[in-house]
C-alpha positions as YAML, in Angstrom:
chain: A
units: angstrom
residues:
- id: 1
  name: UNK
  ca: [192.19, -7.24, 99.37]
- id: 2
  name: UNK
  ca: [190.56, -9.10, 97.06]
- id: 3
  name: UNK
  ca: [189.52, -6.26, 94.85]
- id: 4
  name: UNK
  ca: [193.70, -5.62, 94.84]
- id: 5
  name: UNK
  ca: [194.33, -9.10, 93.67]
- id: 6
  name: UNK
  ca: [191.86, -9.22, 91.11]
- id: 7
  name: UNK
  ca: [193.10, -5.83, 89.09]
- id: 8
  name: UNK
  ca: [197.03, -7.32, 89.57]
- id: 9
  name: UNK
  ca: [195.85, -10.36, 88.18]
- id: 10
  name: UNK
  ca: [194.03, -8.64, 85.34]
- id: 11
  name: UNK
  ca: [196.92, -6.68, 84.66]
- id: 12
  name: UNK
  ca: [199.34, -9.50, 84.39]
- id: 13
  name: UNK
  ca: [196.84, -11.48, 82.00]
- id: 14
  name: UNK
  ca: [197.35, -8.36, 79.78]
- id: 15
  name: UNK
  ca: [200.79, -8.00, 79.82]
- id: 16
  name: UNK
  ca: [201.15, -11.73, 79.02]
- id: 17
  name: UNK
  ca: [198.71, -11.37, 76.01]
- id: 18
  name: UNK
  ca: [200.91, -8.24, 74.77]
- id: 19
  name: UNK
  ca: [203.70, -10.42, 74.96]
- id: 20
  name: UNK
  ca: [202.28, -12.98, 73.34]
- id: 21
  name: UNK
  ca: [201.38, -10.86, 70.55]
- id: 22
  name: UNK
  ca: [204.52, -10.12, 68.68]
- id: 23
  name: UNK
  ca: [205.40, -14.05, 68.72]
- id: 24
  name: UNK
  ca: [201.93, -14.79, 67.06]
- id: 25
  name: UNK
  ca: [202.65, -12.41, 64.75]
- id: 26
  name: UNK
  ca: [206.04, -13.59, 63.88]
- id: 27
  name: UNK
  ca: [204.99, -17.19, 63.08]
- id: 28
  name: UNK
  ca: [202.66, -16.32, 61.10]
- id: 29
  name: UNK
  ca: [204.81, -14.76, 58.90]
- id: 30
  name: UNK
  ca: [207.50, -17.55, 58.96]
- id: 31
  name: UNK
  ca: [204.19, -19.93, 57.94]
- id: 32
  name: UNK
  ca: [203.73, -17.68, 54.85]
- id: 33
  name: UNK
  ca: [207.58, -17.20, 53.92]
- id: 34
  name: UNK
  ca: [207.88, -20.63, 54.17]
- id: 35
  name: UNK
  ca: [205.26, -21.68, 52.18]
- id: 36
  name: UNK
  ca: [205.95, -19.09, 49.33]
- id: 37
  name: UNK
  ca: [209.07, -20.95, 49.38]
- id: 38
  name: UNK
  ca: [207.79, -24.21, 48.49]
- id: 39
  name: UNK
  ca: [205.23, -22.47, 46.09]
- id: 40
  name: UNK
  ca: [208.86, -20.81, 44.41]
- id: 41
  name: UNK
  ca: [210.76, -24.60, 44.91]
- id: 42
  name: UNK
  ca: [207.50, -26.51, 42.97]
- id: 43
  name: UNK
  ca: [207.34, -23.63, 40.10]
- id: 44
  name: UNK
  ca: [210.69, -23.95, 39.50]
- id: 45
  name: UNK
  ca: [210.76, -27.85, 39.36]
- id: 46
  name: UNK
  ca: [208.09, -27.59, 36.67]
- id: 47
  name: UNK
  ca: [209.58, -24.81, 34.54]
- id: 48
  name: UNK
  ca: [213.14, -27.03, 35.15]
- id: 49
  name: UNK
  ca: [211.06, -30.38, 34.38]
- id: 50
  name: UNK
  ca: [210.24, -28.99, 31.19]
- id: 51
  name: UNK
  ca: [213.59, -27.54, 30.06]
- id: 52
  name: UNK
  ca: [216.87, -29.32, 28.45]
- id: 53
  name: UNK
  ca: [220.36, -28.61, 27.54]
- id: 54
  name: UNK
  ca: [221.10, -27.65, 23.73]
- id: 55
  name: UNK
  ca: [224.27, -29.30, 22.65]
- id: 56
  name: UNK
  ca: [226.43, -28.96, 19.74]
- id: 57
  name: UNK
  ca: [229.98, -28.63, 18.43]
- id: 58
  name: UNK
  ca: [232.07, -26.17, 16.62]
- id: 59
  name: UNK
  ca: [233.80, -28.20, 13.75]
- id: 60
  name: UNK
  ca: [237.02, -26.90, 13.00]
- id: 61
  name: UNK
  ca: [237.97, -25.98, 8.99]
- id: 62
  name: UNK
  ca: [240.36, -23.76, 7.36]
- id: 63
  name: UNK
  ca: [238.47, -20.49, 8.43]
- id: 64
  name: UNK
  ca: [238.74, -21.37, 12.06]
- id: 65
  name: UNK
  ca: [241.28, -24.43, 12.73]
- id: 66
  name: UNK
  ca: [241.81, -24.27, 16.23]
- id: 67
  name: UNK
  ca: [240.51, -23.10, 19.45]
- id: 68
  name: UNK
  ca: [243.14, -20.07, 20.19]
- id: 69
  name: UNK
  ca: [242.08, -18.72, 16.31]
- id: 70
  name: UNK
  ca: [238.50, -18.46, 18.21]
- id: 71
  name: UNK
  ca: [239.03, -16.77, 20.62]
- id: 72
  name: UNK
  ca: [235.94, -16.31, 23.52]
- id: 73
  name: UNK
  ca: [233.05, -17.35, 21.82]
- id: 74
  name: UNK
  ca: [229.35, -17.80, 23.41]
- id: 75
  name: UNK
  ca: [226.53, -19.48, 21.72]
- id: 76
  name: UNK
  ca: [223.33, -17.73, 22.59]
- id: 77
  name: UNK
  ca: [219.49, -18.33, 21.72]
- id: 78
  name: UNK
  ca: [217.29, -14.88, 20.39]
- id: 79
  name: UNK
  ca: [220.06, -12.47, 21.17]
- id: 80
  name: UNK
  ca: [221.50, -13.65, 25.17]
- id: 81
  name: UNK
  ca: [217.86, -14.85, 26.32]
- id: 82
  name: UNK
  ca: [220.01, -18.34, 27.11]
- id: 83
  name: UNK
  ca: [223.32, -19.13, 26.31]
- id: 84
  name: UNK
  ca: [226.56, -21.16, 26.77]
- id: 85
  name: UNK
  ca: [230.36, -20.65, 26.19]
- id: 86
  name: UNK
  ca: [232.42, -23.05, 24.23]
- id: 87
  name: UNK
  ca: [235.15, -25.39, 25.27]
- id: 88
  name: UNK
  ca: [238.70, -25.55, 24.03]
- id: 89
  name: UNK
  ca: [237.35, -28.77, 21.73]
- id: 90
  name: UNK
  ca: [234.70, -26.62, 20.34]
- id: 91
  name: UNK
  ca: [232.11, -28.33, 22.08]
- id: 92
  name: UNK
  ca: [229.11, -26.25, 23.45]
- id: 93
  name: UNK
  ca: [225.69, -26.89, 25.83]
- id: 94
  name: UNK
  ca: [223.12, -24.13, 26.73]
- id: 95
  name: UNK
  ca: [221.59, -25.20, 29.80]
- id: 96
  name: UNK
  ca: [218.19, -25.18, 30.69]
- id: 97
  name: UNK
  ca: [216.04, -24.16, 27.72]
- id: 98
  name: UNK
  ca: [212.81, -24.20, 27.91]
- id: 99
  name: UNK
  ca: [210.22, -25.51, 25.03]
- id: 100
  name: UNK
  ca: [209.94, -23.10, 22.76]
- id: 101
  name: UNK
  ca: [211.26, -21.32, 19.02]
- id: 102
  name: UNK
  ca: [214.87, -19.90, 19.08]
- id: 103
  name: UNK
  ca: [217.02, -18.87, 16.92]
- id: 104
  name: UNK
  ca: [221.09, -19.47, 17.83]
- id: 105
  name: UNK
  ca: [223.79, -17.40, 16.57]
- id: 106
  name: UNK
  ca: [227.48, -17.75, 17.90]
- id: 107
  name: UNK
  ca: [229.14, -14.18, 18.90]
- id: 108
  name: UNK
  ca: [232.46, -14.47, 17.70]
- id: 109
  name: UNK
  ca: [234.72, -11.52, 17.27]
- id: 110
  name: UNK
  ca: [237.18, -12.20, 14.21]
- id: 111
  name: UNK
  ca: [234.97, -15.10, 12.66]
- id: 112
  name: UNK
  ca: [231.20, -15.51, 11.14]
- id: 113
  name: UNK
  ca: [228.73, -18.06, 11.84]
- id: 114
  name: UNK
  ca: [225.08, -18.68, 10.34]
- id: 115
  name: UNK
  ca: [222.26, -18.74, 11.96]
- id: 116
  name: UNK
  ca: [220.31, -21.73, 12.57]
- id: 117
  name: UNK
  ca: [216.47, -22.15, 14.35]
- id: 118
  name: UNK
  ca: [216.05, -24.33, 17.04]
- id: 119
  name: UNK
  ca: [212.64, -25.70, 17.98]
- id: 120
  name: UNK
  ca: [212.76, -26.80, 21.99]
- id: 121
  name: UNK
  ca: [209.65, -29.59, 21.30]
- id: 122
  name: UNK
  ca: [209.47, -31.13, 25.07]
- id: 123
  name: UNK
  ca: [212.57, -32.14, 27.57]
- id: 124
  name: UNK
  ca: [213.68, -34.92, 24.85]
- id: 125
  name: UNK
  ca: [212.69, -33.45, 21.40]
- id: 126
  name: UNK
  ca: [214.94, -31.06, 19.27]
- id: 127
  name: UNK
  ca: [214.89, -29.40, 15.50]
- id: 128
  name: UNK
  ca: [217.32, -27.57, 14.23]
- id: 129
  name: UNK
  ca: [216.78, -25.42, 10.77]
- id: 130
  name: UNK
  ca: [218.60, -23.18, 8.97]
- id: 131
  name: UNK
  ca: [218.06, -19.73, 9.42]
- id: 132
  name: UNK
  ca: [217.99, -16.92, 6.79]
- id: 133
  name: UNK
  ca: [217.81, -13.47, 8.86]
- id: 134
  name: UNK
  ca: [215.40, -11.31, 7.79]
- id: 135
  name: UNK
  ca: [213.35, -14.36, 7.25]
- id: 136
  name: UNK
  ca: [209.74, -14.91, 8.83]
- id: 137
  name: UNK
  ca: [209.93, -17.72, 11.19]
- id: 138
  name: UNK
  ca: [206.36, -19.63, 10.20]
- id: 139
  name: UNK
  ca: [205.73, -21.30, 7.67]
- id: 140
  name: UNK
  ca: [209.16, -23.50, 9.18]
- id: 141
  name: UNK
  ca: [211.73, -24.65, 6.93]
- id: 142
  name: UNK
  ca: [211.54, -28.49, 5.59]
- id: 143
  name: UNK
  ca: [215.13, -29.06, 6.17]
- id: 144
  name: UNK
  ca: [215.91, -30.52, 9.23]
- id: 145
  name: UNK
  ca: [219.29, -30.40, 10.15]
- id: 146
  name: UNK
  ca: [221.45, -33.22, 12.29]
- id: 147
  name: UNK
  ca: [221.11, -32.96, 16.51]
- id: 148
  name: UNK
  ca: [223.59, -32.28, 18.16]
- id: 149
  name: UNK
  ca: [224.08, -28.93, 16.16]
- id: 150
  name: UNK
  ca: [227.20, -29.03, 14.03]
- id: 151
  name: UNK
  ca: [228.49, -25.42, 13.21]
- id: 152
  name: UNK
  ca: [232.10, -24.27, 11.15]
- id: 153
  name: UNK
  ca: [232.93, -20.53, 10.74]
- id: 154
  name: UNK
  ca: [232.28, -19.55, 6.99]
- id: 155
  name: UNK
  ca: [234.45, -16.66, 6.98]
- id: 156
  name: UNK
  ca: [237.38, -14.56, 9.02]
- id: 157
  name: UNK
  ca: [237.15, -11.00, 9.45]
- id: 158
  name: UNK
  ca: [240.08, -8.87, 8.58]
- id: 159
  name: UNK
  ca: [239.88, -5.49, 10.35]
- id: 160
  name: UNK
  ca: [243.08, -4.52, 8.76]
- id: 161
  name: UNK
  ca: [243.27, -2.61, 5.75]
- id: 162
  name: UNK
  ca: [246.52, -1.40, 4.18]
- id: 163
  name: UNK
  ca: [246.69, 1.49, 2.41]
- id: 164
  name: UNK
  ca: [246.75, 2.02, -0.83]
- id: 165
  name: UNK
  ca: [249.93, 2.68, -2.96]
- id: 166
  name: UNK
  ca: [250.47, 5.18, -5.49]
- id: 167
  name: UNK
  ca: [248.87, 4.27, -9.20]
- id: 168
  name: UNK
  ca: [249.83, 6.56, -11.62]
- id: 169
  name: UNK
  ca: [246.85, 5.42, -13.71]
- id: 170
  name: UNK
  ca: [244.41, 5.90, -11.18]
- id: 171
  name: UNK
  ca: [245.74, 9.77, -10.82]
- id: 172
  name: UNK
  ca: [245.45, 9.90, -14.59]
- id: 173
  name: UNK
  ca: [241.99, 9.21, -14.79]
- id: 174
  name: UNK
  ca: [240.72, 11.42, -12.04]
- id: 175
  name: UNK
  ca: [238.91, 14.24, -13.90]
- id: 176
  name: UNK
  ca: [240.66, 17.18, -11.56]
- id: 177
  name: UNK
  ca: [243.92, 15.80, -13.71]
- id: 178
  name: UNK
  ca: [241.74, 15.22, -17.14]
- id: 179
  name: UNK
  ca: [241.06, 19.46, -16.60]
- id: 180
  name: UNK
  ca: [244.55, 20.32, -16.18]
- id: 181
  name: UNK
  ca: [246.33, 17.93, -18.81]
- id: 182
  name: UNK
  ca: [243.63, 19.93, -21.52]
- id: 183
  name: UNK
  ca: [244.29, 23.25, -20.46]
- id: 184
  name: UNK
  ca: [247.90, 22.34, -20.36]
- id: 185
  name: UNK
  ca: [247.57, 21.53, -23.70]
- id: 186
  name: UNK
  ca: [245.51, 24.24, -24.82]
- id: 187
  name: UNK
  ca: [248.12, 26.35, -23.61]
- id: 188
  name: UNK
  ca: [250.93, 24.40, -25.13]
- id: 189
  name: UNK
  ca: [248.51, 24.49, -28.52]
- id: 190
  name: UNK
  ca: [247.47, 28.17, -28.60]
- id: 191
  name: UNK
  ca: [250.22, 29.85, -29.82]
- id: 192
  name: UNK
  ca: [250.46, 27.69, -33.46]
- id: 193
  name: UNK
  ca: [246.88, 28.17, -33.57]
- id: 194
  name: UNK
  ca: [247.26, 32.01, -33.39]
- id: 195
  name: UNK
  ca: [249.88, 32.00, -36.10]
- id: 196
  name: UNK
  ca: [246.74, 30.68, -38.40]
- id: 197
  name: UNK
  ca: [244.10, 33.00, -37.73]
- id: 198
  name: UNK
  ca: [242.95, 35.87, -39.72]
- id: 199
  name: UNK
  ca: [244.08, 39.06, -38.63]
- id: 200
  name: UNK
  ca: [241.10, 40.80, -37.50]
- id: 201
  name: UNK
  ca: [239.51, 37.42, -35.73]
- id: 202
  name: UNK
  ca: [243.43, 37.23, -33.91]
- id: 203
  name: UNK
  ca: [242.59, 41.28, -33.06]
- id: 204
  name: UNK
  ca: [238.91, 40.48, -32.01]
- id: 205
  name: UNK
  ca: [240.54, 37.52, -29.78]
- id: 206
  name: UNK
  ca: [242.53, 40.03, -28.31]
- id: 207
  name: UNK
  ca: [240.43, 42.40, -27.37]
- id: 208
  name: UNK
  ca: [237.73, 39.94, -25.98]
- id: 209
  name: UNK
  ca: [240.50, 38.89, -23.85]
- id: 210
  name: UNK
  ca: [241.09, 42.37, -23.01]
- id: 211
  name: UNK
  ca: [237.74, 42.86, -21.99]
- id: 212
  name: UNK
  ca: [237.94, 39.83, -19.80]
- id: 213
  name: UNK
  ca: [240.55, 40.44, -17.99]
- id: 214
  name: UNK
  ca: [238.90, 43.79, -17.23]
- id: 215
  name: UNK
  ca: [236.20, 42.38, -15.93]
- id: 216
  name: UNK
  ca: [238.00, 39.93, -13.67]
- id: 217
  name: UNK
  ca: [240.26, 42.82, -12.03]
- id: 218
  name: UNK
  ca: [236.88, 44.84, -11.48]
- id: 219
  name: UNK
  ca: [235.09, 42.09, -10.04]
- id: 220
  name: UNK
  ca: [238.25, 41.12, -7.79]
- id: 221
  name: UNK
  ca: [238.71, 44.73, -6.58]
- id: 222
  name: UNK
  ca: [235.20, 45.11, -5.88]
- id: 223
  name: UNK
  ca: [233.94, 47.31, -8.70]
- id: 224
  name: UNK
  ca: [231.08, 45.30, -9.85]
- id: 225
  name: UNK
  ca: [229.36, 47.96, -11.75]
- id: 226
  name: UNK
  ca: [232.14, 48.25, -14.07]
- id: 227
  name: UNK
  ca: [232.53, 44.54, -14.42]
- id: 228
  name: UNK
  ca: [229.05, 44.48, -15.67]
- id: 229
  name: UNK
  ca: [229.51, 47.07, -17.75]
- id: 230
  name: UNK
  ca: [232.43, 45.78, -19.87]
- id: 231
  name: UNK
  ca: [230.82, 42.30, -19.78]
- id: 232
  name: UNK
  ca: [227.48, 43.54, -21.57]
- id: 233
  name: UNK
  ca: [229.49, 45.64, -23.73]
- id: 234
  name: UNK
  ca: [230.91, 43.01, -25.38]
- id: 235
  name: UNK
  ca: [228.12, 41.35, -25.74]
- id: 236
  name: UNK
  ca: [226.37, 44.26, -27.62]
- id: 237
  name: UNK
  ca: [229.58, 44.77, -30.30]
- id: 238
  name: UNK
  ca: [228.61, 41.30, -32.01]
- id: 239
  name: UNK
  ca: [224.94, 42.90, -32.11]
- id: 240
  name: UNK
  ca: [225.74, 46.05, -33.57]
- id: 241
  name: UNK
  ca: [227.99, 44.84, -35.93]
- id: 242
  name: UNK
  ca: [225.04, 42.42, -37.47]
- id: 243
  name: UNK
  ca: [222.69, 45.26, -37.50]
- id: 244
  name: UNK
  ca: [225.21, 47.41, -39.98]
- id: 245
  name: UNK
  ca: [225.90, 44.67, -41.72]
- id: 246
  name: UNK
  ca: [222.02, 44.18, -42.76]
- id: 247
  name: UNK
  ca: [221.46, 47.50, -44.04]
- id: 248
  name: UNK
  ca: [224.42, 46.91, -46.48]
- id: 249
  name: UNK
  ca: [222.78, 44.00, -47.91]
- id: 250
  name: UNK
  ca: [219.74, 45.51, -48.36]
- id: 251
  name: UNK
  ca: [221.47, 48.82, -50.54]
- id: 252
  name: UNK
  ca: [222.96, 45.74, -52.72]
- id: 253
  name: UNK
  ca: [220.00, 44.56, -53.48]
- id: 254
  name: UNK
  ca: [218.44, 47.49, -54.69]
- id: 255
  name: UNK
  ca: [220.82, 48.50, -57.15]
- id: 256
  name: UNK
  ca: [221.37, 45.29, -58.30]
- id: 257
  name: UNK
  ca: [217.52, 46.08, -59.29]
- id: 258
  name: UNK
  ca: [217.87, 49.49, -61.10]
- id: 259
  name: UNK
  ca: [220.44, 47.43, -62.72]
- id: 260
  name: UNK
  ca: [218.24, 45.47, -64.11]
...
């Protein structure tokens, strides 16, 4: 009997202890969840302790006069790292902005802003500079500008373009027009200066065109080897006709020598 009670005892002591088990084990991880809480609540109380609110105000001018011209508008530091919308008075806060070198710009759709660096100093201590992009950031600027920050839009973009109406001038002076009004002319011009020419230079015109348009039918009906042909054929003409004309000068010479 006693043995009996002894193992049902022992087996009850272990059932208890594997029932125990899971709420140990549960605690302890509400002790650590809870405590990476507070760790999370104090890191953020320091990173918050540190950081303020930059302020300013959109001034209105004749670029931008009122709020409904500006449309939805948010002020942001380096590109959306922090940012703030403005209010229908033009007024403006980024919240929580931690100590450090920023530069603000204001995304506006139809209007343009400049750019202006801010230096977050501690939770009470602002700069403001202007800004020229493209610009290193150190050595800083001397100019320090007022705090709040006071910005106006410098200019309004127009997407519209109209188009462009008809200017007889401007089609003048396009050279595709300067081409045609000369051969126009040329045309227009050739036939008084034909009535001019010598005979035989008018007859040499002619058949150089002749030739030409005998090449341009062979070379537009495929016959290339003909086009070539009557091309270099008129260039050798002009050769051989300086050739015969040297000889003759030469004869000239020599009896102008048994002459003498």
């Amino acid at each position: 009997m006693l043995s009996l009670v002894s193992a049902s005892s022992w087996r009850a002591n272990k059932e208890l202890k594997r029932k125990n088990l899971p709420n140990s084990r549960q605690i302890s991880f509400t002790t650590t969840s809870m405590m990476l809480l507070v760790l999370l609540t104090f890191a953020s109380l320091i990173l918050t302790g540190n950081a303020l609110d930059v302020q300013g105000r959109i001034i209105w001018n004749s670029a931008c006069s009122v709020y409904k011209d500006l449309g939805k508008t948010r002020v942001v530091l380096d590109n959306g790292k922090f940012g703030g919308g403005v209010t229908q008075e033009g007024a403006f806060s980024i919240p929580n902005v931690s100590t450090g070198t920023y530069i603000l710009s204001v995304l506006a759709h139809d209007h343009g802003f400049e750019q202006l660096r801010v230096d977050v100093l501690d939770e009470s201590n602002v700069e403001v500079r202007p800004y020229v992009p493209g610009t290193p950031l150190n050595p800083a600027s001397t100019i320090l500008l007022p705090y709040p920050i006071t910005l106006s839009a410098k200019q309004k973009f127009n997407y519209f373009v109209p188009p462009e109406s008809f200017n007889i001038m401007g089609m003048l002076g396009s050279p595709m027009m300067l081409m045609m009004l000369f051969a126009g002319g040329m045309v227009l011009a050739m036939p008084y200066l034909m009535k001019n020419m010598d005979p035989e230079a008018l007859e040499d015109m002619k058949e150089q065109q002749a030739k030409m348009a005998k090449m341009q039918s062979a070379m537009a009906s495929g016959d290339f080897k003909s086009g070539f042909s009557a091309l270099m054929s008129g260039f050798e003409e002009p050769s051989q006709a300086g050739a015969k004309a040297q000889p003759a000068t030469g004869n000239t010479k020599k009896k102008s020598t048994k002459k003498r």
